[in-house]
Coordinates of C-alpha atoms and ligand atoms in Angstrom, one line a residue:
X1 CA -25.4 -26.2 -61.6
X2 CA -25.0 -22.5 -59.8
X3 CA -28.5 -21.9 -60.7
X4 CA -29.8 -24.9 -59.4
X5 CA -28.7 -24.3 -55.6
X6 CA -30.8 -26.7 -53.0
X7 CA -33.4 -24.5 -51.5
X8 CA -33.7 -26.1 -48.3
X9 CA -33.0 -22.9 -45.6
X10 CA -31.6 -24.9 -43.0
X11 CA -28.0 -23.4 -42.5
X12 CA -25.5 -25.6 -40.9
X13 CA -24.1 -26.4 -36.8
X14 CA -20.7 -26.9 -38.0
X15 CA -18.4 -24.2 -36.3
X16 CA -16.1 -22.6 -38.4
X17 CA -12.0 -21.4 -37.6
X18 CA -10.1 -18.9 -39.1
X19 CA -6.3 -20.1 -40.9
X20 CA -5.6 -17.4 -42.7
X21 CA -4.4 -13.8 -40.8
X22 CA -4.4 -11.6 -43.9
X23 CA -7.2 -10.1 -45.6
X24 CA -7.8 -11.4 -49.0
X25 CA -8.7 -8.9 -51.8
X26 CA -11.2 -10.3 -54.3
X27 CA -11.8 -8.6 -57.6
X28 CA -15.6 -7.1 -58.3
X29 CA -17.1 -6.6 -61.0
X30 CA -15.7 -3.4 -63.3
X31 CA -17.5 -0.4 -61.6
X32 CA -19.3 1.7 -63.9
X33 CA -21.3 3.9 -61.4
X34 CA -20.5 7.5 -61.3
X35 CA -17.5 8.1 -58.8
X36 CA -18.2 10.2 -55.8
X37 CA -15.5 12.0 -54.7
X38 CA -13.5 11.4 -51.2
X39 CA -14.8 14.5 -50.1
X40 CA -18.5 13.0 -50.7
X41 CA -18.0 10.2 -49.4
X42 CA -16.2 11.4 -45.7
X43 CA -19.6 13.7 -46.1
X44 CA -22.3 11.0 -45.7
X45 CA -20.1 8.7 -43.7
X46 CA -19.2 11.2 -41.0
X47 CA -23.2 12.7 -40.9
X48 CA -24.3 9.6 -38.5
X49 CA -21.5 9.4 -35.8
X50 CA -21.7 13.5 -35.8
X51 CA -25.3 13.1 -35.2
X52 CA -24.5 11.2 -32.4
X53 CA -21.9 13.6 -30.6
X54 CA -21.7 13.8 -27.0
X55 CA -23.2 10.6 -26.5
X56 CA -21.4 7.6 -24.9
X57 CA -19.7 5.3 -27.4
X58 CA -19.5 1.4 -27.4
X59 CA -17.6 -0.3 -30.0
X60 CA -18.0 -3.4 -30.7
X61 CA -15.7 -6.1 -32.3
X62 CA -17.5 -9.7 -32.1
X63 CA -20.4 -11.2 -32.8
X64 CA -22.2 -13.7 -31.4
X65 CA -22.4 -15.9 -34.3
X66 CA -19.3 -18.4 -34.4
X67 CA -18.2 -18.0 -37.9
X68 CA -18.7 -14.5 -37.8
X69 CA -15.7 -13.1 -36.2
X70 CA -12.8 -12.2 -38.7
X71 CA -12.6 -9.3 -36.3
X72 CA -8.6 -9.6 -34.8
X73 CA -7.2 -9.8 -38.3
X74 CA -9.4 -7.5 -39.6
X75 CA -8.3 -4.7 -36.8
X76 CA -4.4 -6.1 -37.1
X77 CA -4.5 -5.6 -40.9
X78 CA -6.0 -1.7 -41.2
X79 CA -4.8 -0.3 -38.1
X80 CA -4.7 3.1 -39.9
X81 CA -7.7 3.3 -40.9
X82 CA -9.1 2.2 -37.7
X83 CA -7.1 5.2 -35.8
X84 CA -7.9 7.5 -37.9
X85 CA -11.7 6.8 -37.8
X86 CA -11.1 6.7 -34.2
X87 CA -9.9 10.4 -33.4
X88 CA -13.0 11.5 -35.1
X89 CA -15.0 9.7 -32.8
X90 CA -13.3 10.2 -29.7
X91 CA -13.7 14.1 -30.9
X92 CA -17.4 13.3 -30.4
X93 CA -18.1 10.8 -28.0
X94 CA -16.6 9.0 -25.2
X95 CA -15.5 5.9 -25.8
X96 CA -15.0 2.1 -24.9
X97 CA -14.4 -1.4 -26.4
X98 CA -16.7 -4.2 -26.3
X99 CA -15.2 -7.9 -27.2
X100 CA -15.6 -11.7 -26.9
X101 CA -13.9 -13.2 -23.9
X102 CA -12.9 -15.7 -25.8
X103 CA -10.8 -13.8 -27.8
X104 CA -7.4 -12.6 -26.0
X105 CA -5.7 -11.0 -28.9
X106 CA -8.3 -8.9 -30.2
X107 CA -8.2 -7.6 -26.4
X108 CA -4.5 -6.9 -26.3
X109 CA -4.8 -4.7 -29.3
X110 CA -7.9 -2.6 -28.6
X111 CA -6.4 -1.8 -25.0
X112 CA -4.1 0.8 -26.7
X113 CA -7.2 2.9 -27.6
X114 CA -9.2 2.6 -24.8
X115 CA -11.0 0.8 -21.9
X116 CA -11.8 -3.1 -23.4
X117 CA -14.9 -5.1 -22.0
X118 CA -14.7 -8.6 -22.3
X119 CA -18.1 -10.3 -22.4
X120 CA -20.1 -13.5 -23.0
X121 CA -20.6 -13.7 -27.5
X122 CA -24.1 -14.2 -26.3
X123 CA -24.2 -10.6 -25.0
X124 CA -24.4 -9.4 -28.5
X125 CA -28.2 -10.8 -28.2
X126 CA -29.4 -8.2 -25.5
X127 CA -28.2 -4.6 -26.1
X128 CA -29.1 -3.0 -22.6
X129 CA -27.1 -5.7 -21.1
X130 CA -23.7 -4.8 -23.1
X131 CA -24.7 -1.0 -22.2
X132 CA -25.1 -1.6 -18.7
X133 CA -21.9 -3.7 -18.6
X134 CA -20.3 -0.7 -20.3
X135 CA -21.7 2.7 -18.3
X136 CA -23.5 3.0 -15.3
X137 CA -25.4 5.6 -16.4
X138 CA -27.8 4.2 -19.0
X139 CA -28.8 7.0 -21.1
X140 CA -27.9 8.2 -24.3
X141 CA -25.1 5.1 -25.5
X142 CA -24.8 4.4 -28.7
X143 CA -23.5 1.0 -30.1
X144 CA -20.8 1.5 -33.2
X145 CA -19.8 -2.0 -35.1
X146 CA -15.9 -1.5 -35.3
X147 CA -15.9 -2.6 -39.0
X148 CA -17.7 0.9 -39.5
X149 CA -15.0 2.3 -38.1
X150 CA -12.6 1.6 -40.0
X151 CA -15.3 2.5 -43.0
X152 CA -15.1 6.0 -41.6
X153 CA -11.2 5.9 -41.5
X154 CA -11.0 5.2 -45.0
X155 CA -13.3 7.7 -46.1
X156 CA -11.4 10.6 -44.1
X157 CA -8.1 9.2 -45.5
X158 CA -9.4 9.4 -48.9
X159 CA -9.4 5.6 -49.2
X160 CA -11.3 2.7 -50.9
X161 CA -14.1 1.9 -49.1
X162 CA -14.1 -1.4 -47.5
X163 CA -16.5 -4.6 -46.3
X164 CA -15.1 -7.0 -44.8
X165 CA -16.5 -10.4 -44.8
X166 CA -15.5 -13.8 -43.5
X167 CA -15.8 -17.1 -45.8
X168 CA -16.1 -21.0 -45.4
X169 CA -17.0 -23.7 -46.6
X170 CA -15.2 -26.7 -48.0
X171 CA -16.3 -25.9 -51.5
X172 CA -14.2 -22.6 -51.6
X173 CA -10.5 -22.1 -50.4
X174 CA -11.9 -20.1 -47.4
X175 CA -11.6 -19.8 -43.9
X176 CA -10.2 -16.4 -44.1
X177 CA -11.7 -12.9 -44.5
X178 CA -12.2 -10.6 -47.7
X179 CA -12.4 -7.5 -48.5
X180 CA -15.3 -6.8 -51.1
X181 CA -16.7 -3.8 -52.9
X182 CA -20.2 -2.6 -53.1
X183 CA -20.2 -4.1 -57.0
X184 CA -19.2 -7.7 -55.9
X185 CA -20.7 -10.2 -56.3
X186 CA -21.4 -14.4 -54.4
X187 CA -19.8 -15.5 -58.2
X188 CA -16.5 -12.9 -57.8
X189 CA -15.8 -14.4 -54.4
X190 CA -16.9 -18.2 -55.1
X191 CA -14.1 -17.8 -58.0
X192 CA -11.3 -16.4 -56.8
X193 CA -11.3 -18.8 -53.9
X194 CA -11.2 -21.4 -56.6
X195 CA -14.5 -22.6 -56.2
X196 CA -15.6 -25.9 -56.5
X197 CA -19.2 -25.8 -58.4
X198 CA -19.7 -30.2 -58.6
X199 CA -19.2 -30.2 -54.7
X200 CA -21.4 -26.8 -53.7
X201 CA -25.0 -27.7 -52.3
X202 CA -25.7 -24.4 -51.1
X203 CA -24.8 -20.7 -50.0
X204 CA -25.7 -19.0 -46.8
X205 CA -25.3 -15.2 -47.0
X206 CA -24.8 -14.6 -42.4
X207 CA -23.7 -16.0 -39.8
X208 CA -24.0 -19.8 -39.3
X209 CA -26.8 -19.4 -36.7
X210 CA -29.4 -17.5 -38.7
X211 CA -28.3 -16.6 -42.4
X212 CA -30.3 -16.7 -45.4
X213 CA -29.7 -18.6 -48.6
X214 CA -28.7 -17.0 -51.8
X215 CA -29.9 -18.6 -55.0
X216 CA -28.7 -16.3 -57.3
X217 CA -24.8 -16.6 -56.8
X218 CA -24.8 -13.1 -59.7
X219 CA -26.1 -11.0 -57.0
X220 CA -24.4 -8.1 -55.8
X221 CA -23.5 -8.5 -52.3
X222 CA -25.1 -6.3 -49.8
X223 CA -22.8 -4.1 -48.3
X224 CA -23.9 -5.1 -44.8
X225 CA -23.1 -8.7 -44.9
X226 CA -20.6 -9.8 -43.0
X227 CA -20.3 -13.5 -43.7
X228 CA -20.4 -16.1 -46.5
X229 CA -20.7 -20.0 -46.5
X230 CA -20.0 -22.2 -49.7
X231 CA -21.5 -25.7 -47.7
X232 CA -20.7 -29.0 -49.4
X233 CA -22.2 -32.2 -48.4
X234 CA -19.4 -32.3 -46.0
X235 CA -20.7 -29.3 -43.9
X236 CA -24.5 -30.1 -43.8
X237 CA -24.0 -33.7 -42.7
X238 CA -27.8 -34.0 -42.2
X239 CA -31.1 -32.0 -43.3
X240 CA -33.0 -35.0 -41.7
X241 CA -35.2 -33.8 -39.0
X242 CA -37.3 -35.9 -36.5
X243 CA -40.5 -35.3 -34.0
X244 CA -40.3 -33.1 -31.2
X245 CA -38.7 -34.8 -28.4
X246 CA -40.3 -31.4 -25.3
X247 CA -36.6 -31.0 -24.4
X248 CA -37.6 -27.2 -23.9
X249 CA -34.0 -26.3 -24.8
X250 CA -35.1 -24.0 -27.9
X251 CA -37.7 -22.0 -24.8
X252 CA -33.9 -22.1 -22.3
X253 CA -31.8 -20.4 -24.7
X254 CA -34.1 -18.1 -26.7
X255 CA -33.1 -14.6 -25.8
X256 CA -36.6 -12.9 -25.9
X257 CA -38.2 -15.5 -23.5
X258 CA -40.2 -17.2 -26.4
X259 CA -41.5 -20.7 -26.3
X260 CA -40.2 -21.4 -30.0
X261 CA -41.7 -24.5 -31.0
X262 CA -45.2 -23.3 -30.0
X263 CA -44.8 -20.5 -32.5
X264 CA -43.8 -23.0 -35.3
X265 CA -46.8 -25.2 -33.9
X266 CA -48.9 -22.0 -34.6
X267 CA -47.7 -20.8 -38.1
X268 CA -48.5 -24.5 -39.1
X269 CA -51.9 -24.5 -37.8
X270 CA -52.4 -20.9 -39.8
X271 CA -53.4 -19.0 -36.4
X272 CA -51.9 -15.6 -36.3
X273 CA -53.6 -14.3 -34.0
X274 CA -52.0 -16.5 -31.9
X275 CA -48.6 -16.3 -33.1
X276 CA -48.4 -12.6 -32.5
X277 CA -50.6 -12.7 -29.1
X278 CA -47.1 -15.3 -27.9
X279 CA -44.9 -13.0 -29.1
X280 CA -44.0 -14.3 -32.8
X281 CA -42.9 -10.6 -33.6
X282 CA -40.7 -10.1 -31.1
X283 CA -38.2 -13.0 -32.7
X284 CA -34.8 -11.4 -33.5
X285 CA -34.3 -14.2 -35.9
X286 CA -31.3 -15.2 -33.9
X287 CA -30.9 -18.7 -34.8
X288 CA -30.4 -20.4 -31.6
X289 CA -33.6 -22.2 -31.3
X290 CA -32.8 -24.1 -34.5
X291 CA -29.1 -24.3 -33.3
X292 CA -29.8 -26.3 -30.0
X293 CA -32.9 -28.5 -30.9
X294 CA -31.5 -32.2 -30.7
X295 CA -34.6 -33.0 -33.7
X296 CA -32.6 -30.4 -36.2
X297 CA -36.0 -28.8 -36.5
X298 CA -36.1 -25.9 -38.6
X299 CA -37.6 -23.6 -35.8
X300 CA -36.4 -20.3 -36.5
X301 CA -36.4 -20.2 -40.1
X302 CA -39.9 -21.0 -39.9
X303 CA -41.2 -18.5 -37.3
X304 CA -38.9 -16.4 -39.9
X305 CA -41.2 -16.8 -42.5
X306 CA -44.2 -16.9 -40.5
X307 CA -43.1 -13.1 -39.5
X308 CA -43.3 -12.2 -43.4
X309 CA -47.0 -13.7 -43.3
X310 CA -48.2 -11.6 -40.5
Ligands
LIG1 S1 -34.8 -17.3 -33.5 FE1 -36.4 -16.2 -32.5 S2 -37.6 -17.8 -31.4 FE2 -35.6 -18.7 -32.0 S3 -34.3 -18.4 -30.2 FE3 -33.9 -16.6 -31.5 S4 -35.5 -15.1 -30.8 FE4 -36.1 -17.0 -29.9
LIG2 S1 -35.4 -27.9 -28.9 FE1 -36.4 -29.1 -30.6 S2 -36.9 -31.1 -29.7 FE2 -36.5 -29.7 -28.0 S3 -38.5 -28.8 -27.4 FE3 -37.6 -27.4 -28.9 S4 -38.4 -28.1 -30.9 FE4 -38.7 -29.8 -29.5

């Protein structure tokens, strides 16, 4: 069954919630790389924020893909690591917070470390505008995920090093976030939240907005992933899509100013020329064209893979 995972890419509009503040710890597969040594390992995760010193900091601690932000519990649950990787960067940089609006509590705790901006999710999509937000002066900011962070942390404290990833999907026990290694695998996690393999249709490795599927469920996964969905029948109600109605919402709420169904239009009619001369390339693969089109039209992962053609 595992093996024979429905290959349609369309991910899913269903909007995920957290119910579970602890991070859970799934098992990997035994590790039989050679070890490298804490010391190493605080070596080559320090080198990028050092190379960064003096600069401005941002950190930020959302995302704006909805089932994407295990964020709060994962700051609540290693504190310690996240001060510790902290002092080294406030030894380099200055230093503020960037969050959600919507979410108070991750707000409350990050004020004890620093100035916190709270900001549309959406602001995630255009880095100059969370910059500007942040510092006047433009120049020379550089934007640190807070999840790497904590990385750093545990690498000066000598610790296990961490990702963090959140999982749904009614065919797992999910809604919660887990703590992987860099051996485990979609099958490690899918079984120790007692997954259900006669219900699962399909796995999306990414956010809910623009992830990709995963048809090998014995892959390793990558270390930056930050999301996994186990989708049942129940969470993709419908892959049935219909004409074009020219609502123009996929051209409103595409963040590059794109007119996304044209570019689909374009990949199907083979003209590439065309597709680049409208801006095909500039596509961050966001997801929001598909996300808002009321004809569940599979707009982004198409001008996706009209990208790879160019
Ligand atoms: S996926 Fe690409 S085309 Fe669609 S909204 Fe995002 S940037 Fe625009
Ligand atoms: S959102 Fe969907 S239906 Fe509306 S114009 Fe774009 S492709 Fe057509």
């Amino acid at each position: 069954m595992l093996s024979n995972l429905f290959s349609n890419v369309n991910v899913t509009n269903k909007l995920f919630t957290l119910n579970d503040a602890k991070i859970f710890k799934t098992l990997a597969k035994e590790d039989n790389s050679e070890e490298l040594s804490a010391k190493e390992i605080d070596e080559s995760l320090s080198l990028p924020f050092e190379k960064n010193k003096g600069k401005k900091a941002l950190i930020k601690a959302f995302s704006f893909q909805p089932n994407l932000n295990g964020y709060g519990v994962i700051v609540k649950e290693r504190k310690e690591e996240l001060e510790k990787g902290l002092e080294k960067i406030k030894s380099l940089n200055e230093v503020k917070f960037v969050v959600s609006k919507k979410d108070k509590v991750i707000s409350e705790d990050l004020k004890a470390y620093g100035d916190v901006l709270r900001v549309s999710p959406m602001t995630d999509l255009y880095e100059k505008k969370l910059i500007s937000k942040a510092y006047e002066d433009n120049d020379d900011v550089v934007i640190y995920d807070i999840l790497d962070v904590i990385k750093l942390g545990q690498a000066l404290l000598g610790k296990d090093i961490e990702s963090f990833i959140t999982v749904y999907g009614s065919a797992v026990n999910g809604n919660k976030v887990i703590s992987i290694n860099k051996n485990t695998t979609y099958k490690n996690v899918f079984e120790a939240l007692d997954g259900k393999e006669d219900i699962l249709i399909k796995v999306i490795d990414g956010g809910s907005l623009n992830g990709t599927p995963v048809y090998d469920l014995n892959s390793v996964i990558k270390s930056e992933s930050r999301g996994i969905l186990y989708l049942t029948d129940k969470d993709v109600p419908s892959n049935k899509s219909y004409s074009c109605i020219n609502c123009s919402k996929c051209l409103r709420v595409c963040p590059e100013g794109l007119n996304p169904i044209k570019l689909m239009d374009l990949y199907k009619r083979k003209e590439k020329e065309e597709f680049i001369k409208f801006g095909g390339n500039k596509c961050i693969d966001c997801g929001l064209c598909s996300f808002v089109c009321p004809a569940n039209l599979e707009i982004a992962q198409t001008i996706k893979t009209a990208k790879k053609f160019n």
